[in-house]
Each structure stands twice: as C-alpha cells, then as structure tokens.
Short mmCIF file of C-alpha atoms and ligand atoms in Angstrom, two decimals:
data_model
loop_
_atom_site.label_atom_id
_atom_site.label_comp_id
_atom_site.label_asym_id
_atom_site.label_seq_id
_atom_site.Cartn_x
_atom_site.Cartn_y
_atom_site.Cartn_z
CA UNK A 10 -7.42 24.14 15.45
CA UNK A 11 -6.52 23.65 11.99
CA UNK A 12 -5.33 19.89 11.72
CA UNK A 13 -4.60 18.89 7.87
CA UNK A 14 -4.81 15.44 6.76
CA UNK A 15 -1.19 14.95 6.47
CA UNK A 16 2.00 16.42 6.87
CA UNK A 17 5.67 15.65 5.91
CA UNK A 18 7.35 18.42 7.69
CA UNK A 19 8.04 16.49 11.12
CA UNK A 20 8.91 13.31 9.09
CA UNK A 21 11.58 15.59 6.90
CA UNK A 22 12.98 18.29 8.98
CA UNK A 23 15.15 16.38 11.55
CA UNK A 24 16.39 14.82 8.14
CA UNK A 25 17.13 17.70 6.13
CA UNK A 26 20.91 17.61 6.22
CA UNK A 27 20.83 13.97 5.55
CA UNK A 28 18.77 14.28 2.81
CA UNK A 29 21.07 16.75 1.09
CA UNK A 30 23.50 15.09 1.81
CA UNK A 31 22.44 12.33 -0.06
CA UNK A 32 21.52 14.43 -3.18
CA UNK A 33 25.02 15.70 -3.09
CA UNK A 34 26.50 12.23 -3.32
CA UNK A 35 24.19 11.13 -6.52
CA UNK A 36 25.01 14.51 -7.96
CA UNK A 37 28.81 14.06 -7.48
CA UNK A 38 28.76 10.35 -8.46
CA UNK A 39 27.25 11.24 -12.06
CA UNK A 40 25.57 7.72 -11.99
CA UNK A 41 21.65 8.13 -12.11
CA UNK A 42 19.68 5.04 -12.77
CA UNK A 43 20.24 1.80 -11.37
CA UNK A 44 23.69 1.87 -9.61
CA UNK A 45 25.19 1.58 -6.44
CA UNK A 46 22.52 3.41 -4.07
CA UNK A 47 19.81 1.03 -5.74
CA UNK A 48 21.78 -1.83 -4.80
CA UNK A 49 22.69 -0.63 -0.89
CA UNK A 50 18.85 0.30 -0.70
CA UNK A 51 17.65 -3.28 -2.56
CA UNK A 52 19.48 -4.75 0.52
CA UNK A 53 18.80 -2.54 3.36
CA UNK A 54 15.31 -3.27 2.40
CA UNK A 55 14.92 -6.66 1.49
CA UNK A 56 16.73 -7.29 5.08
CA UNK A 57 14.13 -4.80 6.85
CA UNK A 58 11.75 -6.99 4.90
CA UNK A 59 13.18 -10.49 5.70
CA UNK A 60 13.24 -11.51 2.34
CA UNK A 61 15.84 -12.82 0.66
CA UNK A 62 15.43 -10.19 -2.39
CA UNK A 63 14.21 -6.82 -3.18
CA UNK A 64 14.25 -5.22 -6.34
CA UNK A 65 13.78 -1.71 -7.25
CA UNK A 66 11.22 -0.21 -9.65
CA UNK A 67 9.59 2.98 -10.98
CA UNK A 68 6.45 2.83 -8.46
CA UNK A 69 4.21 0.46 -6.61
CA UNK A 70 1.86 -0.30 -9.57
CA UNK A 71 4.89 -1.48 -11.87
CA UNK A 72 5.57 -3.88 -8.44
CA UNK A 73 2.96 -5.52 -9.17
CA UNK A 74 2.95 -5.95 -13.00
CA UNK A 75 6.55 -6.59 -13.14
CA UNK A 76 5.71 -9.61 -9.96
CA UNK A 77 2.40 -10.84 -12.08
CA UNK A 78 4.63 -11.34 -15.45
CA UNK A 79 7.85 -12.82 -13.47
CA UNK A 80 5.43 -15.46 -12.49
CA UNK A 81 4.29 -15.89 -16.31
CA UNK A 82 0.60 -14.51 -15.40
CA UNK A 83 -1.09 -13.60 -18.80
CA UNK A 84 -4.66 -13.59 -20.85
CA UNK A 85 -6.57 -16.85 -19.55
CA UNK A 86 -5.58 -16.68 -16.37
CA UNK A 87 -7.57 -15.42 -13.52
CA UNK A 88 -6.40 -13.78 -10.76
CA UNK A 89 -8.44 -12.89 -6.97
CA UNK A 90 -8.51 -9.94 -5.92
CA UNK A 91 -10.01 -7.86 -3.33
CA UNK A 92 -13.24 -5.92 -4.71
CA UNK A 93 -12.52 -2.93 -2.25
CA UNK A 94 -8.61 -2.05 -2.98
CA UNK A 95 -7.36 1.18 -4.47
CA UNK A 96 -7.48 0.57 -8.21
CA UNK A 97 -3.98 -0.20 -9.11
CA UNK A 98 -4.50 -3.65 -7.60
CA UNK A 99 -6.79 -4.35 -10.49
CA UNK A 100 -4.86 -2.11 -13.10
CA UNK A 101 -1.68 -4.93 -12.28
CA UNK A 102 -4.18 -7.70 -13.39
CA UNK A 103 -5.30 -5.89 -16.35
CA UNK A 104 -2.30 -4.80 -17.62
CA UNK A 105 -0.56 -8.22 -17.80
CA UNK A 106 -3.88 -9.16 -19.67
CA UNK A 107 -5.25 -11.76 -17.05
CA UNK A 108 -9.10 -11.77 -15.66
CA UNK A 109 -10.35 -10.10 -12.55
CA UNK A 110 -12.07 -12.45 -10.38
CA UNK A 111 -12.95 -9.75 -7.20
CA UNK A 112 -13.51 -10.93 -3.46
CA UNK A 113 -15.63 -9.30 -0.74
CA UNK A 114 -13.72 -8.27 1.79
CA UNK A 115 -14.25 -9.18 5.53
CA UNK A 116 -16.81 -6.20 6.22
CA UNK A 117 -14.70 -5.66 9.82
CA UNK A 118 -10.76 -5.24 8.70
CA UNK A 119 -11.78 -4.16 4.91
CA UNK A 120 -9.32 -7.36 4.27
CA UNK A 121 -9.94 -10.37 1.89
CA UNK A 122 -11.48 -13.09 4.10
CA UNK A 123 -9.90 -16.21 3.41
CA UNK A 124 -12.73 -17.54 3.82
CA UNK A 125 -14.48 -15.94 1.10
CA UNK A 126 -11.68 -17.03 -1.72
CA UNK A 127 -12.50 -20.86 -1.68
CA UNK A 128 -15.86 -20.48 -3.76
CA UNK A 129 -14.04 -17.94 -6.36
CA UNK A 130 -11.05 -20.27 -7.36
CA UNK A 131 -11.65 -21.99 -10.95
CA UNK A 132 -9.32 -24.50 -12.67
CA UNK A 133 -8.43 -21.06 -14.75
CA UNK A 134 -7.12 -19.46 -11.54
CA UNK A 135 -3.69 -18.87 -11.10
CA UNK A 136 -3.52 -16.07 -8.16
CA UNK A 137 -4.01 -14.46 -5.42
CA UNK A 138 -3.57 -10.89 -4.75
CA UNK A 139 -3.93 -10.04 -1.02
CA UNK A 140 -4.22 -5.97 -0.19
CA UNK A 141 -2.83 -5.43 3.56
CA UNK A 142 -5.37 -2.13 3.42
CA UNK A 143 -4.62 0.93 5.44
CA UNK A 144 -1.83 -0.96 6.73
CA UNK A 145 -3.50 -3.90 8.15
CA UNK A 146 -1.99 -7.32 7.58
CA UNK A 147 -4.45 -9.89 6.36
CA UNK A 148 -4.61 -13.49 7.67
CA UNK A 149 -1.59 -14.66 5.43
CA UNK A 150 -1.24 -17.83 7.25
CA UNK A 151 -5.10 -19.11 5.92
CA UNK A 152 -4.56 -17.45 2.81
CA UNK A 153 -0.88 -19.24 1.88
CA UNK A 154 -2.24 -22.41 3.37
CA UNK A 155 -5.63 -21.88 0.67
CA UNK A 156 -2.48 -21.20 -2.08
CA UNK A 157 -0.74 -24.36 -1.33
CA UNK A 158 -3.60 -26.93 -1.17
CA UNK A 159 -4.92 -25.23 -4.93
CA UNK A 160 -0.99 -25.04 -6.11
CA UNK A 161 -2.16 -20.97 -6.75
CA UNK A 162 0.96 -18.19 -6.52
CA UNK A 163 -0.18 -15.41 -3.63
CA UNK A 164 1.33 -11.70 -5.11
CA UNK A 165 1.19 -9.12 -1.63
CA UNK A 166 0.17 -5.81 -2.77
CA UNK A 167 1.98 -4.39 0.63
CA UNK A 168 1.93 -0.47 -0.59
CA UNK A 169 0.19 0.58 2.48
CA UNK A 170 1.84 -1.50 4.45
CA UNK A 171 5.54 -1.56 5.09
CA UNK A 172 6.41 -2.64 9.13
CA UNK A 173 2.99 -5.02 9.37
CA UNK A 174 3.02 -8.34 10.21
CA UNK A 175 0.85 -11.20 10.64
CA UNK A 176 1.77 -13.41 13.65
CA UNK A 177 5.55 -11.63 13.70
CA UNK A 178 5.98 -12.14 10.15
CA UNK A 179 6.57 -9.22 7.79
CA UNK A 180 3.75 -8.68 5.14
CA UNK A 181 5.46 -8.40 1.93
CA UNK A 182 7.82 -12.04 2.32
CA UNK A 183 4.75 -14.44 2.76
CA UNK A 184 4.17 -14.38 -0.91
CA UNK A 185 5.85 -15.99 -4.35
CA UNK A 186 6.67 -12.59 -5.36
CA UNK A 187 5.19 -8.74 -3.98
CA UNK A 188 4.84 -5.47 -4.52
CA UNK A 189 5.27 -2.62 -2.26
CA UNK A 190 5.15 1.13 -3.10
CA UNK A 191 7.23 4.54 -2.25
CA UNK A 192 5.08 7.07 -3.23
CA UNK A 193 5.84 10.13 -1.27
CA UNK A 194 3.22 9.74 1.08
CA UNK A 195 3.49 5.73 1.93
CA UNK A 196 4.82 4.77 5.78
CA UNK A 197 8.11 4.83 3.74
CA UNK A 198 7.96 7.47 0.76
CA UNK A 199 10.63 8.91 -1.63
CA UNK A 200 10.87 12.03 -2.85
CA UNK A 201 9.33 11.51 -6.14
CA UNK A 202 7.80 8.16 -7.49
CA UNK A 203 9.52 4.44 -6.56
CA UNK A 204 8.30 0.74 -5.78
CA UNK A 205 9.96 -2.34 -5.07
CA UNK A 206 9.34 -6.33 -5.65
CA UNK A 207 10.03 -8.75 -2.60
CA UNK A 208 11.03 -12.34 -3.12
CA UNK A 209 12.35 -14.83 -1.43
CA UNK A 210 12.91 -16.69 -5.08
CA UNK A 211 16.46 -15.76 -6.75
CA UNK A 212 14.98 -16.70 -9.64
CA UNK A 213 11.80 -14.71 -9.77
CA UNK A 214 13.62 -11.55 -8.35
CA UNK A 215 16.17 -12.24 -11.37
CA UNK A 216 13.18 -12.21 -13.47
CA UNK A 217 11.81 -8.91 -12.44
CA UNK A 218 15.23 -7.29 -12.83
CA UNK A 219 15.59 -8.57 -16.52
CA UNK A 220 11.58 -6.91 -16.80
CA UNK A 221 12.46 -3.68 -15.42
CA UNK A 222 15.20 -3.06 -17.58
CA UNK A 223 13.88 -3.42 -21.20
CA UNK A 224 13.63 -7.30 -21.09
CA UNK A 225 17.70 -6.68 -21.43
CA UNK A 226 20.87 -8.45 -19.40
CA UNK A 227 23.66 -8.15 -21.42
CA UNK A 228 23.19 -4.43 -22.98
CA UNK A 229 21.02 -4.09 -26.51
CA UNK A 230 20.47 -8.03 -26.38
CA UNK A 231 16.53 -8.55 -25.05
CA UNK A 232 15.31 -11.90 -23.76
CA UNK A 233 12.05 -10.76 -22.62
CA UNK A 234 9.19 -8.42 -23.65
CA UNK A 235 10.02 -6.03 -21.04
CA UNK A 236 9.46 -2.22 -19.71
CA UNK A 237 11.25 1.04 -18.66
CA UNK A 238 10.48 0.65 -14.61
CA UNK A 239 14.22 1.38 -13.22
CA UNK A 240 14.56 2.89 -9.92
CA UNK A 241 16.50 6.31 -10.22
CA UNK A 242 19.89 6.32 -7.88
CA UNK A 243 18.21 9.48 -6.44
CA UNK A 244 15.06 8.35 -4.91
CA UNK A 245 17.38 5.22 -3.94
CA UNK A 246 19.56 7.25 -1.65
CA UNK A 247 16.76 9.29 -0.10
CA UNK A 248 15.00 5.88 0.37
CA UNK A 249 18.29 4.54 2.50
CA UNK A 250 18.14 8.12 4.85
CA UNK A 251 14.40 6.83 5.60
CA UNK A 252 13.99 3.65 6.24
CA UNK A 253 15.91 3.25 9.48
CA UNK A 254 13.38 5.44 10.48
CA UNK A 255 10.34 3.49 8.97
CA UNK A 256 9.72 1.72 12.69
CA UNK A 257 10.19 5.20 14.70
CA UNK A 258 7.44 6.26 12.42
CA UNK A 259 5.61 3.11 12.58
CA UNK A 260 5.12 3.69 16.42
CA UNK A 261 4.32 6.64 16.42
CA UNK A 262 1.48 6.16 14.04
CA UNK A 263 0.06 3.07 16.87
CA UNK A 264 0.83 5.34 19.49
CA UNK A 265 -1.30 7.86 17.13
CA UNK A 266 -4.17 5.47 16.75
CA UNK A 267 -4.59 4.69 19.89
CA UNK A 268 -5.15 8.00 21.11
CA UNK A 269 -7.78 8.25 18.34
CA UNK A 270 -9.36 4.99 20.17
CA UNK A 271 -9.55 6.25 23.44
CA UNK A 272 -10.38 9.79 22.56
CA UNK A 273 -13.20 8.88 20.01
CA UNK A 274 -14.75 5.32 21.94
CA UNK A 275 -18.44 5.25 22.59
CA UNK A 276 -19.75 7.69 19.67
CA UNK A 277 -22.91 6.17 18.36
CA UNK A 278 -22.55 5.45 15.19
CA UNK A 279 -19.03 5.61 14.89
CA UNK A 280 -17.47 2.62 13.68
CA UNK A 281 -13.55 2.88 14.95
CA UNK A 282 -10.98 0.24 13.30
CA UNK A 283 -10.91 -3.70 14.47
CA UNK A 284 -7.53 -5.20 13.89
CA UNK A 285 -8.12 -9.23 13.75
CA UNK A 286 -6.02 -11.31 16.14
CA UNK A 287 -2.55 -12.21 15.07
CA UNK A 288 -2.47 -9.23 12.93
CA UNK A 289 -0.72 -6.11 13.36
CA UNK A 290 -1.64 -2.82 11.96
CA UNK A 291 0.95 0.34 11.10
CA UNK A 292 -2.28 3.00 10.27
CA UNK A 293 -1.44 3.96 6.55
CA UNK A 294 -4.86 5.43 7.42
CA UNK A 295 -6.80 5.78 10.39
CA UNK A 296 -10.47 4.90 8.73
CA UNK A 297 -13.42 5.04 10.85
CA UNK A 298 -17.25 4.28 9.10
CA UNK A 299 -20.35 6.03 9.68
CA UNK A 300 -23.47 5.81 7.78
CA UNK A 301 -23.45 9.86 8.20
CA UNK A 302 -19.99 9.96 6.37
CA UNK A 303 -20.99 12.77 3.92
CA UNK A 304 -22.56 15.21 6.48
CA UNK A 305 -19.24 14.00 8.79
CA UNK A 306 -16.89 14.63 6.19
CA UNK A 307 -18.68 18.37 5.48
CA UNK A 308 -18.53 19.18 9.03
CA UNK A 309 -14.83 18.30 9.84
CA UNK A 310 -13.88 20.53 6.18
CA UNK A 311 -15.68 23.28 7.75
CA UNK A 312 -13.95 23.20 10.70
CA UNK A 313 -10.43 22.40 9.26
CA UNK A 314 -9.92 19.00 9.89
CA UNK A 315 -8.27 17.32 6.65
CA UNK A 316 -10.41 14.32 6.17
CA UNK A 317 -10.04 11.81 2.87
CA UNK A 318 -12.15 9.35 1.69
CA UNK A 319 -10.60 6.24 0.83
CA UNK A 320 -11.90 5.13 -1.40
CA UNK A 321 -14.97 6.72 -2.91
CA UNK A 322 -15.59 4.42 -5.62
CA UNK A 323 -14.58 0.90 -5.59
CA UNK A 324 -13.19 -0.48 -8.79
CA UNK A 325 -15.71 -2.51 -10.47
CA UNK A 326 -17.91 1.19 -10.66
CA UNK A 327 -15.13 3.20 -12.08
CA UNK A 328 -15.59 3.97 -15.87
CA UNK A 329 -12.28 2.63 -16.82
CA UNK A 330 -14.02 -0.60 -15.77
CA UNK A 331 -17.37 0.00 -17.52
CA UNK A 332 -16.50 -3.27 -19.99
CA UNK A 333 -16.45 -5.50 -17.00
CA UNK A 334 -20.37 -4.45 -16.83
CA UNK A 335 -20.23 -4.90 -13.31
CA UNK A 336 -22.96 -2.69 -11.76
CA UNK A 337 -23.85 -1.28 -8.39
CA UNK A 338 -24.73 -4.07 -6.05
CA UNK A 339 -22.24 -6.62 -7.55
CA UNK A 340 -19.97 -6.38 -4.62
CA UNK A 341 -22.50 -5.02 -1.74
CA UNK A 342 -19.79 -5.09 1.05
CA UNK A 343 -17.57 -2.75 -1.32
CA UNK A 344 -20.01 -0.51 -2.53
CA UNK A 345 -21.27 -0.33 1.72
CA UNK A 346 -17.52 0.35 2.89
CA UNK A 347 -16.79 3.04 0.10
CA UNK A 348 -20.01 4.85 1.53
CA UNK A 349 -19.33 4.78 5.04
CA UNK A 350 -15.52 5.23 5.09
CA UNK A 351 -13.77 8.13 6.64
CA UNK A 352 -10.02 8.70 6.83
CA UNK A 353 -8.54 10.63 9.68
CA UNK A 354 -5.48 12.77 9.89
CA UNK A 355 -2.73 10.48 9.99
CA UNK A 356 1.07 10.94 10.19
CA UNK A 357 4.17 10.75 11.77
CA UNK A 358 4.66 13.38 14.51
CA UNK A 359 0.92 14.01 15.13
CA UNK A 360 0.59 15.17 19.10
CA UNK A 361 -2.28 14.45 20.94
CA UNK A 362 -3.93 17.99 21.42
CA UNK A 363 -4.32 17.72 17.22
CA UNK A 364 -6.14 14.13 17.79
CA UNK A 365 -8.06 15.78 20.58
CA UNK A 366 -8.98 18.32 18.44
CA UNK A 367 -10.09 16.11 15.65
CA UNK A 368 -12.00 13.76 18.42
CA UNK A 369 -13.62 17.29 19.60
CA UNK A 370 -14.72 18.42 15.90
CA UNK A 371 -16.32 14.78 15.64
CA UNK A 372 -17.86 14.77 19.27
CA UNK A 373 -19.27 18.20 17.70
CA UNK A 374 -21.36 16.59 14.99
CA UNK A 375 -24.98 16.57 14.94
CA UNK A 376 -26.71 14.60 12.47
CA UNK A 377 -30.38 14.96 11.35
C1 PLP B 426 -0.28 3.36 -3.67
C2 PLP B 426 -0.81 2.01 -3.96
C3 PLP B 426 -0.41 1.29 -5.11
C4 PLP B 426 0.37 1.89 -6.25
O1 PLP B 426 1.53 2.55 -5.92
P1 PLP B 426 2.11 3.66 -6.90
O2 PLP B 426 3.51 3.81 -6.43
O3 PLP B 426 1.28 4.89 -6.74
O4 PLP B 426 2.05 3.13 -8.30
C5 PLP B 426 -0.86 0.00 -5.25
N1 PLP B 426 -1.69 -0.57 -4.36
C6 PLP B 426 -2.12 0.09 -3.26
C7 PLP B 426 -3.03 -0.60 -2.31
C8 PLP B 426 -1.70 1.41 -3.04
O5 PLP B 426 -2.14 2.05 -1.96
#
C-alpha cells in the first residue's frame, strides 16, 4: 500500500465550499491586506489560544523576529535556544542581531530540559526560546519559573504546536510574547504563507503591530525601524474556515499516534515517542529513532511509505552557520537525534489499515 507522508485532501475536501466561499467574500470586499478577516481571525485565535492578543504576520519565522524586537532584543544580548530545532528558531535570533547561546535538549522528548538552561544563562542573557517540537509541549511551568527567578523574557516558538498544552495550559500564552506558524502544512495551515504573535501584553502585541506594518501607525509617519510582515485578508479568511476544526484534527492525529504505539511496540531497536508527564502532545510529527535510520528510511521509500527526516542537520552544522565555528560534537545529543530520527506519515484523516501498513513495512525490515 502506497501511504505518502502527508496529505491535505481529507483535511480540505469536506471544506471545499467553505473555502470558496471565503475567497469569494475577500474577492468581493476589494480589501486585501490587513482588514476585517485579519481582525475576526486575530480574535478567534487569540481566544482558541487563551491569550489576551494575537497578531497576524507574514509567516512563523517573522513571529518570532517581530516577538524578539517587541521585547527590544538586539546585538549584546544572548538568547537560549534549543540546539536541535528547525533552523528558523536560530534565524529569529540572528536576524534581530542577538547571540545564540544553544541548549541540549532532553535526549527523550527532543525538548529543552529545564534543567539544562541554568548553567547557560550569563548576566548578557536576556531570553529564552522554548521549541514545543513535533508538537510536544515542554515543561513551561520549570522553564517560566527559571525566567522569573533570572528576570529573563521566555519567546514560545509554538509552530508545530497549536492545541498542546502543558498541565491544561495552551503552549503559545505561557510566554512574554510567541510565535506560532501557518504554513500550509502546520496542525493549522493556510493556503499560502502566514504566522501569528501571542501575548497576553497589550503593549507588546501593540508593538508587534506597529513592526509588522513598516514601523508605521498613523499612515507615512514611522516610529520604529520596522518590516513588511502583514497578514493578507485572504489567508485570514481561510485561516477562520480552519481553525474550528484545529481540535477535530488534533484528535485525530492522538487517535493516529496511538495506533502507531500499539501497532509498532516491542521492535528492537525502535525507539517510539515518550511524552513527559503533564505534557500533552498533538503529533506535528510522529518521530520514532533508530540507530538503523538510513537503511529504515531506504526500505520504507522502496516500499512507498513517505518517510521525512526531521531534521537532518541540526543548526550549528549548517553552512549558513559556519561563522559560529561550531563543529560536529559541540552539541552530541543534537548531532545523535538528527541521526537516528525518523518521521512517520502523519495527518489528519489517516485510517488505521494505512498505519498498519506502515507498522507492516517497518516489522519488514531487516538490518545487517
Ligand atoms: C515552521 C517552523 C517555523 C517557521 O515558520 P514559517 O512560517 O515557515 O516561517 C519556525 N519554527 C519551527 C519550529 C517551525 O517548525
């Protein structure tokens, strides 16, 4: 059975009228950047969030520059990050101009261990960037309690992780100020490119709007060194037909994973995913590890299973990164997870004879 990594088609077909419809009403309405289905969506979201403020932008990675320079995060200031995230984390921290300082991750959940964070905060530091990876929440609580007692802002990079919570509480609204992404294939995509900031600060989310829009309030007066990151009305109004279906979705991805536990448990060598206690986890990916994940991954292609590897490379050994002069064996527990990681197919509307038949490829795999 051909099973491909993802698919968007049971997601979008019940919604196809809907969808439409709501390209018919930004058509009509002749309004196309940052209008009235940008503010219905900032709402609809920022209550699905329980924050007190969301604010649209142009994509996840503008999130999280537009949340690092509301909080006045520039060159001298260090920020902690995880040394395994996908690399638009870093870029974030870059692009404002501040310094990297990366944390292992807790080998287990692929999360930042708040335990681990202590021993990399300087007088110089000034944040925290938590990654809730695959869609796992990480141990806010520990990690806003770290924040407080070293008067450090925490920044959620929740693009992978829209729905989770930690102890009941939403990941994205434990934070000063987040960053959460739509790309099309997120637990809640648009049609095209999109992000959003979460706040529960008037001010800050006042700050990002000023940012977002050329630094600008009043029209062609600028207060601020800002950018071109507007949400467009369109991706706004496809965003409000999706998101009431973001926990349907969500659910179905558990229910998804947990066939994947019980069809896959007791493979040697086969390392399925922990979620820590308190934490909940909405399976952006489904990532199992295996020290055989090369020869895994070649087998699965072979027999059409759409496996990805996220990620292959962590940050500090990407080229664009070469002037750090980081090299392998810097961050061991990185370098071991981007070895032995394995995404599985993973999306909304995935049956259980496709998992099966994933489970069966894998079951089918004969190392040397
Ligand atoms: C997707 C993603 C981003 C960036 O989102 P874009 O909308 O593609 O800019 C940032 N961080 C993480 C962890 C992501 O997965």
């Amino acid at each position: 059975m051909n099973v491909p990594a993802f698919s968007f088609e049971p997601q979008h077909a019940p919604l196809r009228e809907a969808l439409m419809a709501a390209f018919t009403r930004v058509y009509d309405s002749q309004w196309y950047v940052l209008g009235n289905e940008v503010e219905q969506f900032e709402q609809e979201y920022a209550s699905f969030n329980q924050v007190a403020h969301a604010v649209g932008v142009a994509n996840g990675l503008d999130a999280l520059v537009l949340a690092l320079r509301a909080l006045g995060i520039g060159p001298g200031d260090e920020v902690i990050v995880p040394s395994n995230t996908y690399i638009a984390t870093w870029l974030a921290v870059t692009q404002v101009g501040a310094t990297l300082v990366p944390v292992e991750p807790d080998p287990a959940t692929s999360n930042l261990d708040p335990n681990g964070i202590g021993v990399a905060i300087t007088p110089r530091t000034k944040a925290i960037m938590p990654v809730h990876l695959y869609g796992q929440a990480c141990r806010m609580p520990e990690i806003m309690a770290l924040a407080t007692e070293h008067g450090l802002f925490v920044v959620e990079d929740n693009a992978q992780a829209q729905g989770a919570a930690f102890a009941g509480i939403p990941t994205g609204s434990f934070g000063h100020v987040n960053g959460t992404s739509f790309y099309p294939s997120k637990n809640l995509g648009a049609l095209g490119d999109a992000g959003a900031v979460t706040t529960n600060s008037a001010e800050l989310a006042q700050k990002v709007r000023v940012l977002r829009n050329y630094g600008s309030q009043q029209k062609y007066y600028n207060e601020a060194l800002g950018y071109n990151s507007r949400l467009d009305e369109l991706q706004a109004a496809l965003l409000r037909v999706k998101l009431p279906e973001l926990p349907r979705w969500t659910q179905q991805r558990q229910q998804i994973a947990a066939w994947y536990d019980q069809h896959l448990a007791n493979i040697p060598q086969l390392r399925l995913p922990i979620i820590a206690d308190g934490a909940t986890h909405v399976f952006h990916q489904y990532v199992v590890h295996t020290p055989f994940r090369a020869e895994l991954h070649q087998h699965l292609t072979s027999l059409s299973i759409g496996v990805q590897v996220h990620y292959p490379l962590p940050p500090h050994l990407q080229q664009a990164y070469q002037s750090l002069q980081l090299p392998a064996g810097s961050f061991p527990v990185a370098e071991e997870l981007a070895a032995t990681c394995l995404s599985l197919p993973m999306w909304p509307g995935m049956n259980e004879a496709q998992v099966q038949a994933v489970a069966g490829a894998i079951r089918s795999f004969q190392h040397q």
